[in-house]
Coordinates of C-alpha atoms in Angstrom, one line a residue:
M1 CA 157.9 81.6 97.5
K2 CA 156.3 84.4 95.5
T3 CA 156.7 84.1 91.8
T4 CA 157.1 87.2 89.7
Y5 CA 156.8 87.5 86.0
Q6 CA 158.5 90.0 83.7
P7 CA 157.8 90.6 80.0
Y8 CA 160.2 89.2 77.5
I9 CA 161.9 91.9 75.5
D10 CA 163.7 90.8 72.3
P11 CA 167.3 91.9 72.3
E12 CA 166.9 93.0 68.7
Y13 CA 164.1 95.4 69.6
E14 CA 166.3 98.2 70.9
S15 CA 167.9 98.6 67.4
L16 CA 164.6 98.0 65.5
I17 CA 163.7 101.6 65.1
E18 CA 167.2 102.5 64.1
R19 CA 167.2 99.8 61.4
I20 CA 163.8 101.0 60.1
Y21 CA 164.9 104.7 60.2
P22 CA 168.7 104.7 59.8
P23 CA 170.6 107.9 60.5
R24 CA 170.9 110.4 57.6
V25 CA 173.8 112.8 57.3
C26 CA 174.4 115.6 54.9
I27 CA 177.6 117.6 54.5
D28 CA 176.8 121.1 53.3
N29 CA 179.7 123.2 51.9
E30 CA 177.4 125.6 49.9
T31 CA 175.6 127.6 52.6
Y32 CA 178.7 129.3 54.1
Q33 CA 182.0 130.2 52.7
D34 CA 184.0 129.8 55.9
R35 CA 182.5 126.7 57.5
T36 CA 181.0 123.3 56.8
L37 CA 177.5 122.3 58.0
V38 CA 177.2 118.7 59.2
K39 CA 173.4 117.9 59.3
A40 CA 172.2 114.7 61.0
D41 CA 168.9 113.3 61.8
S42 CA 167.9 109.8 63.1
A43 CA 165.8 108.0 65.6
N44 CA 166.6 109.3 69.0
K45 CA 168.3 107.3 71.8
H46 CA 170.0 108.2 75.0
G47 CA 173.5 109.4 74.5
I48 CA 173.3 109.9 70.7
L49 CA 174.2 113.6 70.9
L50 CA 177.4 112.9 73.0
E51 CA 178.3 110.1 70.5
M52 CA 178.2 112.5 67.6
V53 CA 180.0 115.3 69.3
Q54 CA 182.6 112.9 70.5
F55 CA 183.2 111.6 67.0
L56 CA 183.6 115.1 65.5
T57 CA 186.0 116.3 68.2
D58 CA 188.1 113.1 67.9
L59 CA 188.6 114.1 64.3
D60 CA 190.1 117.4 65.6
L61 CA 187.2 119.4 64.1
V62 CA 186.2 122.7 65.7
I63 CA 182.4 123.0 66.4
S64 CA 181.7 126.8 66.4
K65 CA 177.9 126.6 66.5
S66 CA 175.2 123.9 66.9
Y67 CA 171.4 123.6 67.0
I68 CA 169.9 120.5 68.5
S69 CA 166.4 119.1 68.8
S70 CA 165.4 115.7 70.0
D71 CA 161.7 115.9 71.0
G72 CA 159.2 113.3 70.0
G73 CA 161.6 110.4 69.6
W74 CA 163.5 112.0 66.7
F75 CA 166.9 113.6 66.7
M76 CA 168.0 116.5 64.5
D77 CA 171.2 118.4 64.7
V78 CA 173.3 120.9 62.7
F79 CA 177.0 121.4 63.5
H80 CA 179.0 124.3 62.1
V81 CA 182.5 122.9 61.8
T82 CA 186.0 123.8 60.6
D83 CA 189.4 122.2 60.8
Q84 CA 192.0 123.4 63.3
L85 CA 193.1 126.2 61.0
G86 CA 189.6 127.6 60.7
N87 CA 189.0 126.3 57.2
K88 CA 185.9 124.5 55.9
L89 CA 186.2 120.7 55.1
T90 CA 187.2 120.1 51.5
D91 CA 188.9 116.7 51.6
E92 CA 186.5 114.3 49.9
S93 CA 187.9 111.3 51.8
L94 CA 187.2 113.0 55.2
I95 CA 183.7 114.0 54.1
L96 CA 182.9 110.5 53.0
Y97 CA 184.4 109.1 56.3
I98 CA 182.1 111.4 58.4
Q99 CA 179.1 110.4 56.4
E100 CA 179.8 106.6 56.6
A101 CA 180.8 106.7 60.3
L102 CA 177.7 108.7 61.4
C103 CA 175.3 106.7 59.2
A104 CA 176.8 103.2 59.9
N105 CA 174.6 100.7 61.6
R106 CA 176.0 100.3 65.0
R107 CA 175.9 96.5 64.7
R108 CA 177.9 96.6 61.5
G109 CA 180.3 99.3 62.5
V110 CA 182.5 101.4 60.2
S111 CA 186.1 101.1 59.0
K112 CA 188.6 102.1 61.6
E113 CA 191.0 103.4 59.0
L114 CA 191.2 107.1 59.2
P115 CA 191.5 109.2 56.0
T116 CA 195.1 110.0 55.0
C117 CA 194.4 113.7 55.7
L118 CA 194.0 112.8 59.4
S119 CA 197.3 111.1 59.9
R120 CA 198.8 112.4 63.1
E121 CA 200.9 111.5 66.0
G122 CA 199.5 108.7 68.2
R123 CA 197.6 110.0 71.2
P124 CA 195.4 107.9 73.5
R125 CA 192.0 109.2 72.5
H126 CA 190.9 105.7 71.6
V127 CA 193.1 102.9 72.7
S128 CA 192.1 99.3 71.9
T129 CA 191.7 97.2 75.0
D130 CA 194.1 94.7 73.5
H131 CA 196.3 96.2 76.2
T132 CA 195.7 96.0 79.9
A133 CA 194.3 99.2 81.3
V134 CA 194.9 100.7 84.8
E135 CA 192.4 103.4 86.1
I136 CA 193.6 105.3 89.1
A137 CA 191.8 108.1 91.0
G138 CA 192.6 109.8 94.3
T139 CA 194.2 112.8 95.9
D140 CA 196.7 114.7 93.9
R141 CA 200.2 115.2 95.2
P142 CA 203.6 116.0 93.6
G143 CA 205.4 113.0 92.3
L144 CA 202.3 110.7 92.2
L145 CA 202.6 109.8 88.5
S146 CA 206.3 109.3 88.9
E147 CA 205.8 106.8 91.7
I148 CA 203.1 104.9 89.7
S149 CA 205.2 104.7 86.6
A150 CA 208.3 103.6 88.6
V151 CA 206.3 100.7 90.2
L152 CA 205.1 99.6 86.7
F153 CA 208.6 99.6 85.4
E154 CA 209.8 97.5 88.3
L155 CA 207.0 95.0 87.7
E156 CA 208.2 94.8 84.0
C157 CA 205.1 96.5 82.6
H158 CA 205.6 98.5 79.4
V159 CA 203.4 101.6 79.3
T160 CA 202.1 102.1 75.8
A161 CA 199.9 105.1 76.4
A162 CA 198.8 107.2 79.4
M163 CA 196.7 110.3 80.2
A164 CA 196.4 112.1 83.5
W165 CA 194.3 115.0 84.7
T166 CA 194.3 117.0 87.9
H167 CA 191.7 119.3 89.3
N168 CA 190.8 120.7 92.7
T169 CA 193.4 118.6 94.5
R170 CA 192.1 115.4 92.8
A171 CA 193.8 113.3 90.2
A172 CA 192.8 110.7 87.7
S173 CA 194.9 108.7 85.2
I174 CA 194.4 105.9 82.7
I175 CA 197.5 103.9 81.8
Y176 CA 197.6 101.3 79.0
M177 CA 200.3 98.7 79.3
E178 CA 201.6 95.4 78.0
D179 CA 204.1 92.7 79.1
G180 CA 207.5 94.4 79.1
F181 CA 209.4 91.5 77.5
R182 CA 206.9 89.2 75.7
G183 CA 204.6 92.0 74.5
G184 CA 200.9 91.7 74.4
P185 CA 198.4 92.0 77.2
I186 CA 199.0 90.8 80.7
T187 CA 196.6 88.0 81.4
D188 CA 198.0 86.0 84.3
P189 CA 195.6 86.6 87.2
K190 CA 198.3 86.3 89.9
R191 CA 200.5 88.9 88.2
L192 CA 197.5 91.2 87.7
A193 CA 196.6 90.9 91.3
H194 CA 200.2 91.7 92.3
V195 CA 200.3 94.7 90.1
Q196 CA 197.1 96.0 91.5
E197 CA 198.3 95.5 95.1
Q198 CA 201.5 97.4 94.5
L199 CA 199.7 100.3 92.8
E200 CA 197.2 100.4 95.7
N201 CA 200.1 100.8 98.1
V202 CA 201.4 103.8 96.2
V203 CA 197.9 105.5 96.0
E204 CA 197.1 104.8 99.7
A205 CA 200.4 105.9 101.0
H206 CA 199.5 109.6 101.3
H207 CA 195.7 109.4 101.7
G208 CA 193.9 110.4 104.8
M209 CA 191.1 108.6 106.5
G210 CA 187.9 108.7 104.5
E211 CA 189.5 110.1 101.3
R212 CA 188.3 108.6 98.1
R213 CA 190.7 106.5 96.1
S214 CA 190.5 103.7 93.6
V215 CA 192.8 101.5 91.5
R216 CA 191.2 99.3 88.9
L217 CA 192.8 96.9 86.4
L218 CA 190.8 96.1 83.3
A219 CA 191.5 92.9 81.4
P220 CA 191.7 93.0 77.6
A221 CA 188.4 93.0 75.8
P222 CA 189.0 92.3 72.1
G223 CA 186.9 94.4 69.7
Q224 CA 186.1 97.0 72.3
Q225 CA 187.6 100.5 72.8
T226 CA 187.8 102.9 75.7
H227 CA 187.4 106.6 75.0
T228 CA 190.1 107.9 77.4
E229 CA 188.9 111.4 77.9
R230 CA 185.3 110.3 78.3
R231 CA 186.4 107.9 81.0
L232 CA 188.6 110.5 82.7
H233 CA 185.5 112.7 83.1
Q234 CA 183.7 109.8 84.8
L235 CA 186.6 109.1 87.1
M236 CA 186.9 112.7 88.2
Y237 CA 183.2 113.0 88.7
A238 CA 183.2 109.9 90.8
N239 CA 186.1 111.3 92.7
I240 CA 183.9 114.3 93.6
D241 CA 186.3 116.9 92.2
Y242 CA 183.4 119.3 91.7
E243 CA 182.7 119.9 95.4
P244 CA 185.2 122.8 95.8
C245 CA 183.7 124.6 92.8
Q246 CA 182.1 127.7 94.2
G247 CA 179.8 130.2 92.5
C248 CA 178.5 133.6 93.5
N249 CA 175.1 135.2 92.7
G250 CA 174.7 138.7 91.2
G251 CA 176.8 140.7 88.9
G252 CA 174.1 141.3 86.4
A253 CA 174.0 140.9 82.6
A254 CA 176.7 143.5 82.0
H255 CA 179.1 141.8 84.3
R256 CA 178.5 138.4 82.8
N257 CA 178.9 139.7 79.3
N258 CA 182.3 141.3 80.1
C259 CA 183.6 138.6 82.5
T260 CA 185.8 135.7 81.3
K261 CA 185.0 133.4 84.2
I262 CA 182.6 130.5 84.0
H263 CA 178.9 131.5 84.5
V264 CA 176.1 129.0 84.9
F265 CA 172.5 130.1 85.1
I266 CA 169.6 127.7 85.7
E267 CA 165.9 128.4 85.5
S268 CA 162.7 126.7 84.7
C269 CA 160.5 126.6 81.5
E270 CA 157.3 125.6 83.2
E271 CA 155.2 125.7 80.0
K272 CA 157.2 122.8 78.5
G273 CA 158.5 121.2 81.6
Y274 CA 162.2 121.8 81.0
S275 CA 165.0 123.1 83.1
V276 CA 167.0 125.7 81.1
V277 CA 170.7 125.7 81.6
N278 CA 172.8 128.6 80.3
V279 CA 176.6 128.4 80.4
R280 CA 179.0 131.2 79.4
S281 CA 182.7 130.7 79.4
R282 CA 185.9 131.1 77.4
D283 CA 185.8 129.3 74.2
R284 CA 188.2 126.4 73.6
P285 CA 188.5 123.1 71.8
K286 CA 186.2 120.3 73.1
L287 CA 184.1 122.6 75.2
L288 CA 180.9 121.2 73.9
F289 CA 182.1 117.6 74.5
D290 CA 183.1 118.3 78.1
T291 CA 179.8 120.0 78.9
L292 CA 177.8 117.1 77.5
C293 CA 179.9 114.6 79.4
A294 CA 178.8 116.4 82.7
L295 CA 175.1 116.4 81.7
T296 CA 175.3 112.7 80.7
D297 CA 177.1 111.6 83.8
M298 CA 174.4 113.2 85.9
Q299 CA 171.7 111.4 84.0
Y300 CA 170.2 114.5 82.3
V301 CA 168.6 114.3 78.9
V302 CA 169.1 117.1 76.4
F303 CA 166.0 117.8 74.4
H304 CA 167.0 121.1 72.7
A305 CA 170.2 123.1 72.7
A306 CA 171.8 126.0 71.0
V307 CA 175.6 126.6 71.1
S308 CA 177.5 129.5 69.7
S309 CA 181.0 131.1 70.0
K310 CA 181.9 134.7 69.4
G311 CA 185.4 135.9 69.7
T312 CA 187.0 134.3 72.8
M313 CA 183.7 133.5 74.5
A314 CA 181.1 130.7 74.1
D315 CA 177.5 130.5 75.1
Q316 CA 175.6 127.3 75.6
E317 CA 171.9 126.9 76.3
Y318 CA 170.3 123.5 77.1
F319 CA 166.7 122.5 77.6
I320 CA 167.0 119.4 79.8
R321 CA 165.1 116.9 82.0
Q322 CA 166.1 114.1 84.3
E323 CA 165.8 110.6 82.9
D324 CA 162.4 110.2 84.6
G325 CA 161.1 113.1 82.6
C326 CA 161.1 115.6 85.5
P327 CA 163.0 119.0 85.5
L328 CA 165.3 120.0 88.3
E329 CA 163.1 120.6 91.3
T330 CA 165.4 121.5 94.3
D331 CA 168.1 124.1 95.0
N332 CA 170.5 121.2 95.8
E333 CA 170.0 119.7 92.4
R334 CA 170.7 123.0 90.7
H335 CA 173.7 123.7 92.9
R336 CA 175.2 120.2 92.2
L337 CA 174.6 120.6 88.4
T338 CA 176.3 124.0 88.5
Q339 CA 179.3 122.7 90.3
S340 CA 179.6 119.7 87.9
L341 CA 179.4 121.9 84.8
I342 CA 182.1 124.2 86.2
A343 CA 184.3 121.2 87.0
A344 CA 183.9 119.6 83.6
I345 CA 184.9 122.9 81.9
E346 CA 187.8 123.5 84.3
R347 CA 189.4 120.0 84.1
R348 CA 190.8 120.5 80.6
I349 CA 192.1 124.0 81.3
T350 CA 195.8 123.6 81.3
H351 CA 198.2 125.1 83.9
G352 CA 201.9 125.6 83.6
L353 CA 204.5 125.2 81.0
R354 CA 203.9 122.7 78.2
L355 CA 206.8 120.3 77.5
D356 CA 206.4 118.5 74.2
I357 CA 208.0 115.0 74.2
S358 CA 209.3 112.9 71.4
S359 CA 211.6 109.9 72.1
D360 CA 212.3 106.3 71.3
N361 CA 209.5 104.1 72.5
R362 CA 211.0 101.9 75.2
M363 CA 210.1 100.3 78.5
G364 CA 210.7 102.7 81.4
L365 CA 210.4 105.9 79.4
L366 CA 207.5 107.3 81.4
S367 CA 209.3 106.4 84.6
D368 CA 212.5 108.2 83.5
L369 CA 210.6 111.3 82.3
T370 CA 208.4 111.7 85.4
R371 CA 211.3 111.0 87.8
A372 CA 213.4 113.8 86.2
L373 CA 210.5 116.2 86.7
R374 CA 209.9 115.2 90.3
E375 CA 213.6 115.4 91.3
N376 CA 213.8 118.9 89.9
G377 CA 210.8 120.1 92.0
L378 CA 208.2 120.1 89.2
S379 CA 204.7 118.9 89.5
I380 CA 202.6 117.5 86.6
S381 CA 199.2 119.2 86.2
S382 CA 198.2 117.1 83.2
A383 CA 199.9 114.6 80.9
E384 CA 199.3 112.7 77.7
I385 CA 201.7 110.3 76.0
G386 CA 201.3 107.5 73.4
A387 CA 203.2 105.4 70.9
N388 CA 203.5 106.3 67.2
G389 CA 205.4 103.4 65.7
D390 CA 208.8 103.2 67.4
R391 CA 208.4 106.7 68.7
A392 CA 206.7 107.9 71.9
V393 CA 205.1 111.4 71.7
G394 CA 203.2 113.4 74.2
S395 CA 203.1 116.5 76.4
F396 CA 203.4 117.4 80.0
Y397 CA 202.0 120.5 81.7
V398 CA 204.2 121.3 84.7
T399 CA 204.3 123.9 87.5
D400 CA 206.4 124.0 90.7
A401 CA 205.3 121.9 93.6
S402 CA 203.0 124.7 94.9
G403 CA 201.3 125.3 91.6
Y404 CA 203.3 128.4 90.6
E405 CA 205.2 128.9 87.4
A406 CA 208.1 126.5 87.0
N407 CA 211.6 127.7 87.5
P408 CA 213.3 128.0 84.1
Q409 CA 216.5 126.6 85.6
A410 CA 214.6 123.5 86.6
I411 CA 213.3 123.1 83.1
E412 CA 216.8 123.4 81.6
Q413 CA 218.1 120.8 84.1
V414 CA 215.3 118.4 83.1
K415 CA 216.2 118.9 79.5
K416 CA 219.8 118.0 80.2
E417 CA 218.9 114.9 82.2
I418 CA 216.6 113.3 79.6
G419 CA 218.6 114.3 76.5
G420 CA 216.7 115.4 73.4
S421 CA 213.3 114.0 74.5
I422 CA 211.9 117.5 75.1
V423 CA 211.4 119.1 71.7
A424 CA 209.5 122.2 72.7
V425 CA 208.6 124.3 75.8
N426 CA 205.5 126.6 75.6
K427 CA 203.4 128.4 78.1
S428 CA 199.8 127.2 78.4
P429 CA 197.5 129.4 76.4
G430 CA 195.5 131.7 78.6
W431 CA 197.3 130.6 81.8
T432 CA 198.7 133.1 84.2
P433 CA 200.8 132.0 87.2
K434 CA 198.5 131.7 90.2
T435 CA 198.6 134.4 92.8
S436 CA 195.3 133.8 94.5
K437 CA 192.4 131.5 93.9
S438 CA 189.5 133.1 92.1
P439 CA 186.3 131.1 92.1
S440 CA 184.3 130.5 89.0
V441 CA 181.1 132.5 88.8
A442 CA 177.7 130.8 88.8
S443 CA 174.3 132.3 89.1
I444 CA 171.3 130.2 90.4
S445 CA 168.2 132.1 91.1
R446 CA 164.6 130.8 91.1
T447 CA 161.4 131.7 93.0
S448 CA 159.0 129.1 94.1
S449 CA 157.1 129.6 90.9
G450 CA 160.1 128.8 88.9
R451 CA 160.7 132.3 87.6
S452 CA 164.1 133.9 87.6
I453 CA 164.7 136.5 90.3
N454 CA 167.7 138.0 88.6
E455 CA 166.2 141.0 86.8
D456 CA 169.4 141.6 84.9
K457 CA 169.4 138.4 83.0
P458 CA 170.1 139.1 79.4
R459 CA 167.0 139.1 77.2
F460 CA 168.8 137.6 74.3
S461 CA 168.6 133.8 74.3
L462 CA 170.3 131.3 72.1
G463 CA 167.3 129.2 72.6
S464 CA 165.0 131.8 71.0
L465 CA 167.4 131.9 68.0
F466 CA 167.2 128.1 67.9
W467 CA 163.4 128.1 67.9
S468 CA 163.3 130.7 65.2
Q469 CA 165.5 128.5 62.9
L470 CA 164.0 125.1 63.8
E471 CA 161.3 125.2 61.1
R472 CA 163.9 126.1 58.4
L473 CA 166.2 123.4 59.6
S474 CA 163.4 120.8 59.6
N475 CA 162.6 121.7 56.0
N476 CA 166.3 121.3 55.1
F477 CA 166.3 117.8 56.5
S478 CA 163.7 116.7 54.0
S479 CA 166.3 116.7 51.3
I480 CA 169.0 114.9 53.2
R481 CA 170.3 111.7 51.6
S482 CA 172.0 109.0 53.6

């Protein structure tokens, strides 16, 4: 037998550099009157950019602009942020919380108590895995969530929180549950196996041969948390919801500047060995987070980036490489990245009427709500519900079974059947009832030498703006105090 030897790596080594050079964060409220600058620098590690953006978006902060650099093993970033009302951050407890959370040694952690200014209705962004979690992915169809929640009710499982997305005929949901009568997580292996078997029967009932589907139960893991939206992106990506995303070449700079669809343009920066990805789309909350999720899931590393929003549109520019240090080299790689970026942006775009829910938190609530929607011919395009004390709050986006605007009479009937649980009905912002499917627009053009063959590509580049400000930003970091 051949004996092989591998070097021993101390488990503490990975965090050594971080302990020697801990993150530093500065909150700057002096430079601009209408926004706050969050400046951060630290030793670089894979995923640190997504971690910071995820943290800020989970605080419901709006990132309107960002400059990022992480070459040479060091990470520097500046975020321009406001609250949801467009105001700069003035609450001292929030500012201190951001500094502590971003600077905290990851081994030690930071207090999980949010500042009082952030008290809000409970939503499943972070849900402790003290509860049993169910991850389901497969083909979307009307009534699927209703059937799943009905099975859980029959099996005496109390749903404490749930989130579901649909996109391109695919669906993914994460449901957190506990024992319906004794409370606490479900730990009996036989019962867990039975729950999984019944859920698999529901998911498989309408699947064709070869169609992807998955049902996964996760046992409680004390001390750990699952970021629900981050995990939903991963489930949808694994479910290959990006394949139907189609792009078209051409249109020119004038067309891209005036068009509100999603544009993705990929080219090479041969001097530095980067692939340069430009994304233009409608601006919306969490756009940066969603884009970074796609890049991370595809194992791309962001070395530099510039992100900016103006009016209703947002421009993002990324200088990336694969984890092995190579840029994108084939048309297939560029095409798949384009599709994945479009899918990541589209997943959160809501469709239909929004029904805001507030009701007593009880076992079977989700089953009753979704059954009323299904029996009245309504289909759920996305859903989010969670517990806030003894109340359950959430929202459902609904259309008719074909994806068209819901019948107002059906909405009124649902409101009658479930009492006062529906507290508001609103149309999705920016949504128009579908009449025909319009593909997102993507531009991928590159010659064998790596140069763009689209002569109409705009000369202005957020990257050039970033490079021009990098030296100034670097000087600013010298005065940052942790």
